[in-house]
Amino acid sequence: MNRRSLVVNFAVLFATLTCATVLALASGASQAGSVTDVDPHKAYGTKSAPITMEVFSDFQCPACKQLFKTTNQPLIDNYVNSGKVYLIHRDFPLPMHAYSRIAARYARAAAQLGKGEQAEKVLFDNQEKWEQSGDVDGTMASVFSAAEMAKIRVVAKGNSLDAPIDKDVALGKGYNVNQTPTTVIHFKGQTYPVVGVVTYDVLHQFLDQLLSQR
Amino acid sequence: MMQSSPLNFRRAVIWLGRLLVGGIFVYAGYAKLVYPNHNLWPWFMLKFSVSANLSTFAFQVESYKVVGAQGASLVAHTLPFVEIVVGLLLLIGWRFRIWATLASAILFGFLCLVTRAYLLHMDINCGCFGTPEPLTIMTVLRDSALALLAVLMTVFAHQEARKPHPWAAPAANS
């Protein structure tokens, strides 16, 4: 086979593979109903916002920490507080992370006291420490008062928080969430699942694009 | 009548390397662009998906703790395209020795990074093919085998280039 034939053959092969892939993978947004089972302590913004974002995350996941530290705050400042986005945090503790469910319980317990954001921040900021030692309680105690910790412990160590965490996990599985973080964006009845760490620059361009279609 | 090319061991390795290394490079570059978010329609969704995938890849590059955030972003936004181009050039076979040498250097670099991460017990994802893939000894072995194939392919290509082509006409007797 001479070189020209080789080039033509590979070009045809590449074009065929590309078309096949595009056809196979072209999956725009899926249709979805409204968002349900929202824990008001884990939701930020107004329910009537045009965009709803459900963030499935695991406190022991490094990528979730990255998302929280780099994207979460500017998102809240620029989109949640201005009524453009309704942000819902969903717990999705992964089985391979030994302490993530414990961390989720403590964060939820703190959220019931209105200290959810503070709890999330201290857990993500100190992730490397408590994931080695398992000392989620000590990590939380470093920022909360003794009285607050007493209330948090009672709730966190009880059984009442397993059901809402399990509901979040079931909801995530309904969206085919299999890694964290996964952000599910709802807009005008369409659902856009986004897997992985999305920088704020990329996210805000997408959100602006969606909002321009209102 | 032309004689057919002799299939010796070196030529077999070169062909195997072209197909395997070239194919894997193309797939690796493509996977980094379209996985894990593969929403390809409409156009703004495609743009967003690719951007999201590249930012996830940048995070995976940063987790190796060799380059900072900006370096990781640069690598993430260039490496997938370099892989696709080099892979295609290997498959096509144009200026083969140049791209084979480059592919070998890239693979050797990957191997060093992956081995370092494994020896340091870093609990990170390989970042090789877009989807999460924990870095284990199998990753190291796989990359070693691929790097070895790429190096052999490159060395043999240079050796074969010094020999006259089997189809070349014999030198005329003076």
XYZ file of C-alpha atoms in Angstrom:
388
model
C 0.000 0.000 0.000
C 1.500 3.346 -0.921
C 1.555 6.377 1.318
C -1.304 8.217 -0.385
C -3.624 5.255 0.099
C -2.568 5.041 3.710
C -3.430 8.679 4.328
C -6.794 8.326 2.636
C -7.570 5.177 4.591
C -6.788 6.742 7.908
C -8.713 9.892 7.073
C -11.781 7.823 6.253
C -11.332 5.772 9.415
C -10.998 8.877 11.562
C -14.011 10.563 9.967
C -16.096 7.435 10.460
C -15.115 7.115 14.092
C -15.829 10.782 14.705
C -19.293 10.608 13.170
C -20.096 7.444 15.055
C -19.012 9.002 18.296
C -20.952 12.198 17.738
C -24.095 10.246 16.936
C -23.631 7.923 19.854
C -22.797 10.531 22.421
C -24.836 13.529 21.285
C -27.121 13.763 24.245
C -28.418 17.164 25.003
C -30.140 17.904 28.243
C -32.778 15.524 29.475
C -36.273 16.430 30.526
C -36.908 16.470 34.228
C -39.615 17.401 36.650
C -39.215 19.949 39.429
C -36.685 19.414 42.194
C -38.109 17.671 45.273
C -37.005 16.735 48.780
C -35.131 19.938 49.444
C -33.752 20.343 52.951
C -34.195 24.068 53.596
C -31.119 24.052 55.833
C -28.973 22.920 52.881
C -30.414 25.236 50.252
C -29.290 28.767 49.430
C -31.145 31.467 47.552
C -34.745 31.773 46.436
C -36.852 28.868 45.193
C -38.226 30.995 42.383
C -34.784 31.516 40.824
C -34.739 30.572 37.117
C -31.841 28.133 37.604
C -31.645 25.431 40.248
C -28.320 23.749 40.931
C -28.062 20.557 42.952
C -24.479 19.839 43.956
C -23.837 16.231 44.917
C -20.657 16.167 46.940
C -18.658 14.180 49.441
C -16.796 15.957 52.245
C -13.828 13.588 51.889
C -13.497 14.134 48.139
C -10.582 16.407 47.117
C -12.344 17.537 43.946
C -15.379 18.568 46.006
C -13.089 20.614 48.192
C -11.677 22.298 45.107
C -15.171 23.064 43.825
C -16.207 24.446 47.202
C -13.152 26.663 47.582
C -12.907 28.046 44.057
C -16.441 28.074 42.661
C -18.927 28.047 45.508
C -18.353 31.475 47.002
C -18.310 33.528 43.773
C -21.375 31.570 42.671
C -23.185 32.503 45.877
C -22.025 36.112 45.696
C -22.935 36.701 42.057
C -25.795 34.365 41.258
C -27.422 32.986 44.407
C -27.664 36.258 46.297
C -29.049 38.023 43.222
C -31.842 35.500 42.824
C -30.543 33.898 39.631
C -29.612 30.516 41.090
C -31.179 28.355 43.787
C -28.307 26.270 45.148
C -28.970 22.964 46.910
C -26.270 20.923 48.592
C -26.835 17.168 48.375
C -24.790 14.686 50.365
C -23.348 11.839 48.328
C -20.833 10.056 50.578
C -18.831 7.627 48.476
C -18.332 4.090 49.852
C -14.538 4.266 49.601
C -14.364 7.280 51.942
C -14.503 5.970 55.490
C -15.449 9.199 57.253
C -17.499 11.054 54.685
C -20.871 9.930 56.053
C -19.845 11.010 59.542
C -18.789 14.386 58.146
C -22.116 14.662 56.306
C -24.004 14.006 59.546
C -22.057 16.643 61.442
C -22.530 19.180 58.647
C -26.286 18.518 58.559
C -26.513 18.742 62.331
C -24.744 22.110 62.199
C -27.013 23.219 59.340
C -30.035 22.651 61.574
C -28.529 25.253 63.916
C -28.126 27.620 60.991
C -24.348 27.026 60.878
C -24.200 24.900 57.728
C -21.844 27.132 55.781
C -19.419 27.362 58.675
C -19.427 23.582 59.072
C -18.798 22.992 55.379
C -15.922 25.455 55.389
C -14.134 23.947 58.374
C -14.593 20.400 57.050
C -13.248 21.211 53.593
C -10.449 23.427 54.922
C -9.193 20.636 57.173
C -10.025 17.707 54.944
C -6.485 16.307 54.820
C -6.324 16.173 58.626
C -9.615 14.533 59.534
C -9.568 12.082 56.625
C -6.379 10.598 58.110
C -7.416 10.656 61.765
C -11.196 10.351 61.439
C -11.542 13.141 63.997
C -14.494 14.948 62.463
C -15.780 15.895 65.916
C -12.519 17.581 66.879
C -12.414 19.464 63.583
C -15.904 20.830 64.104
C -15.151 21.659 67.743
C -12.344 23.973 66.618
C -14.850 26.507 65.271
C -18.021 25.947 67.279
C -18.635 26.806 70.904
C -19.024 24.092 73.516
C -22.773 24.690 73.700
C -23.155 24.496 69.932
C -21.043 21.340 69.767
C -23.175 19.702 72.448
C -26.291 20.251 70.307
C -24.503 19.190 67.123
C -23.228 15.982 68.703
C -26.672 14.938 69.917
C -28.105 15.231 66.415
C -25.042 13.929 64.550
C -24.672 10.822 66.663
C -28.373 9.996 66.545
C -30.141 8.200 63.695
C -32.295 11.031 62.452
C -29.870 12.188 59.773
C -29.380 8.867 57.987
C -32.721 9.098 56.208
C -32.157 12.499 54.569
C -28.608 11.497 53.558
C -29.913 8.247 52.065
C -32.594 10.244 50.213
C -29.912 12.474 48.704
C -27.925 9.416 47.637
C -31.023 7.828 46.090
C -31.766 11.062 44.272
C -28.213 11.167 42.973
C -28.448 7.619 41.711
C -31.616 8.650 39.918
C -29.490 11.205 38.050
C -26.834 8.507 37.405
C -24.388 10.242 39.710
C -21.401 7.937 40.168
C -18.662 10.358 41.104
C -18.356 13.561 43.021
C -18.718 16.398 42.604
C -21.629 16.227 40.220
C -23.710 19.331 39.678
C -27.175 18.939 38.234
C -28.399 22.184 36.683
C -32.131 22.638 36.102
C -33.386 25.308 33.745
C -36.761 25.573 32.021
C -37.550 21.923 32.586
C -34.217 20.765 31.186
C -31.560 18.994 33.270
C -27.860 19.418 32.627
C -25.661 17.087 34.691
C -22.098 18.328 35.015
C -19.453 16.001 36.396
C -16.211 17.125 37.968
C -14.620 20.367 39.055
C -15.973 23.300 37.086
C -14.121 26.571 37.502
C -16.166 29.668 38.186
C -15.055 31.225 34.870
C -16.471 28.305 32.899
C -19.604 28.019 35.032
C -20.562 31.673 34.925
C -20.312 31.750 31.109
C -22.665 28.793 30.964
C -25.082 30.284 33.467
C -25.104 33.588 31.576
C -25.830 31.666 28.372
C -28.765 29.932 30.023
C -30.085 33.152 31.540
C -29.908 34.886 28.161
C -32.439 32.340 26.915
C -35.066 33.376 29.456
C 8.450 -7.965 -10.250
C 8.654 -6.247 -6.855
C 9.565 -8.293 -3.866
C 7.306 -7.917 -0.842
C 8.763 -6.282 2.250
C 10.393 -8.733 4.618
C 8.522 -8.873 7.920
C 11.275 -8.861 10.456
C 10.947 -8.343 14.170
C 11.847 -4.644 14.008
C 9.222 -3.878 11.402
C 6.604 -5.819 13.342
C 7.348 -3.781 16.471
C 7.198 -0.551 14.476
C 3.789 -1.461 13.080
C 2.486 -2.596 16.440
C 3.786 0.580 18.051
C 2.230 2.801 15.401
C -1.170 1.237 15.817
C -1.135 0.862 19.582
C 0.678 4.004 20.672
C -0.925 6.131 17.953
C -4.384 4.773 18.686
C -4.028 5.182 22.437
C -2.755 8.740 22.045
C -5.719 9.690 19.875
C -8.152 8.067 22.295
C -6.505 9.622 25.358
C -6.674 13.125 23.881
C -10.242 12.625 22.712
C -11.340 11.169 26.069
C -9.960 14.146 27.968
C -12.098 16.432 25.813
C -15.385 14.518 25.900
C -15.330 12.651 29.227
C -16.853 12.703 31.761
C -19.250 15.357 30.379
C -20.286 14.325 26.890
C -23.149 16.665 26.109
C -22.354 17.510 22.519
C -25.494 19.391 21.501
C -26.392 22.249 21.290
C -23.210 24.175 20.549
C -23.056 26.077 23.840
C -23.490 22.791 25.691
C -20.560 21.303 23.754
C -18.401 24.309 24.610
C -19.360 24.064 28.261
C -18.833 20.294 28.428
C -15.369 20.499 26.890
C -14.435 23.421 29.167
C -15.723 21.541 32.213
C -13.799 18.419 31.216
C -10.604 20.403 30.732
C -10.991 22.078 34.114
C -11.496 18.658 35.706
C -8.348 17.458 33.900
C -6.480 20.536 35.162
C -7.452 19.565 38.687
C -6.142 16.041 38.090
C -2.857 17.446 36.747
C -2.547 19.728 39.766
C -3.109 16.793 42.111
C 0.273 15.367 41.017
C 1.763 18.395 42.818
C 4.402 19.031 40.161
C 3.027 22.252 38.713
C 0.858 24.966 40.224
C -2.658 25.959 39.212
C -1.609 28.012 36.183
C 0.808 25.364 34.958
C -1.879 22.724 35.371
C -4.335 24.840 33.395
C -1.775 25.273 30.587
C -1.061 21.554 30.477
C -4.772 20.706 30.565
C -5.594 23.021 27.674
C -2.752 21.857 25.429
C -1.962 18.217 26.165
C -5.181 16.648 24.788
C -4.657 18.365 21.424
C -0.978 17.431 21.342
C -1.915 13.809 22.028
C -4.486 13.763 19.233
C -2.114 15.336 16.707
C 0.846 13.128 17.632
C -1.354 10.037 17.631
C -2.739 10.817 14.183
C 0.735 11.518 12.800
C 1.959 8.191 14.155
C -0.966 6.388 12.572
C -0.478 8.130 9.249
C 3.263 7.598 9.359
C 4.370 10.972 8.016
C 7.839 11.968 9.368
C 7.470 8.973 11.583
C 10.784 9.095 13.435
C 10.181 12.645 14.681
C 6.754 11.916 16.134
C 7.805 8.547 17.479
C 10.608 10.244 19.393
C 8.180 12.850 20.733
C 5.642 10.196 21.712
C 8.343 8.244 23.524
C 9.425 11.366 25.411
C 5.822 12.120 26.410
C 5.230 8.556 27.553
C 8.476 8.492 29.484
C 7.435 11.730 31.189
C 4.037 10.223 32.096
C 5.762 7.136 33.448
C 8.010 9.196 35.701
C 5.059 11.174 37.075
C 2.882 8.136 37.632
C 5.700 6.174 39.272
C 6.529 9.103 41.532
C 2.885 9.470 42.555
C 2.633 5.750 43.242
C 5.815 5.633 45.322
C 4.641 8.636 47.336
C 1.339 6.812 48.008
C -0.634 9.693 46.532
C -4.317 8.895 46.538
C -5.110 10.523 43.216
C -6.692 9.750 39.881
C -4.458 8.919 36.943
C -6.186 11.484 34.705
C -5.167 9.412 31.675
C -8.511 8.891 29.958
C -10.908 11.505 31.276
C -12.861 9.297 33.667
C -11.747 8.746 37.269
C -9.143 5.996 37.450
C -7.348 5.479 40.763
C -3.592 5.356 40.378
C -2.468 1.816 41.216
C 0.425 -0.498 40.396
C -1.509 -1.582 37.288
C -1.350 2.010 36.044
C 2.423 2.005 36.497
C 2.791 -1.355 34.750
C 0.538 -0.305 31.894
C 2.430 2.939 31.349
C 5.756 1.073 31.572
C 4.702 -1.367 28.869
C 3.495 1.441 26.628
C 6.646 3.492 27.169
C 8.800 0.449 26.404
C 6.874 -0.216 23.201
C 7.202 3.431 22.179
C 10.958 3.458 22.848
C 11.508 0.199 20.941
C 9.383 1.496 18.078
C 11.483 4.689 17.942
C 14.840 2.924 18.175
C 13.913 0.370 15.526
C 12.548 3.098 13.255
C 15.905 4.884 13.412
C 17.757 1.618 12.776
C 15.564 0.712 9.821
C 16.015 4.193 8.389
C 19.771 3.595 8.112
C 19.249 0.455 6.066
C 18.293 0.573 2.400
C 14.577 0.060 1.842
C 13.813 -3.571 0.919
C 12.053 -2.374 -2.235
C 14.908 -0.133 -3.368
C 16.546 -1.143 -6.569
C 19.984 -2.684 -6.074
C 22.887 -0.305 -6.828
C 23.927 -0.527 -10.459
C 27.299 -2.210 -11.020
C 29.828 0.269 -12.347
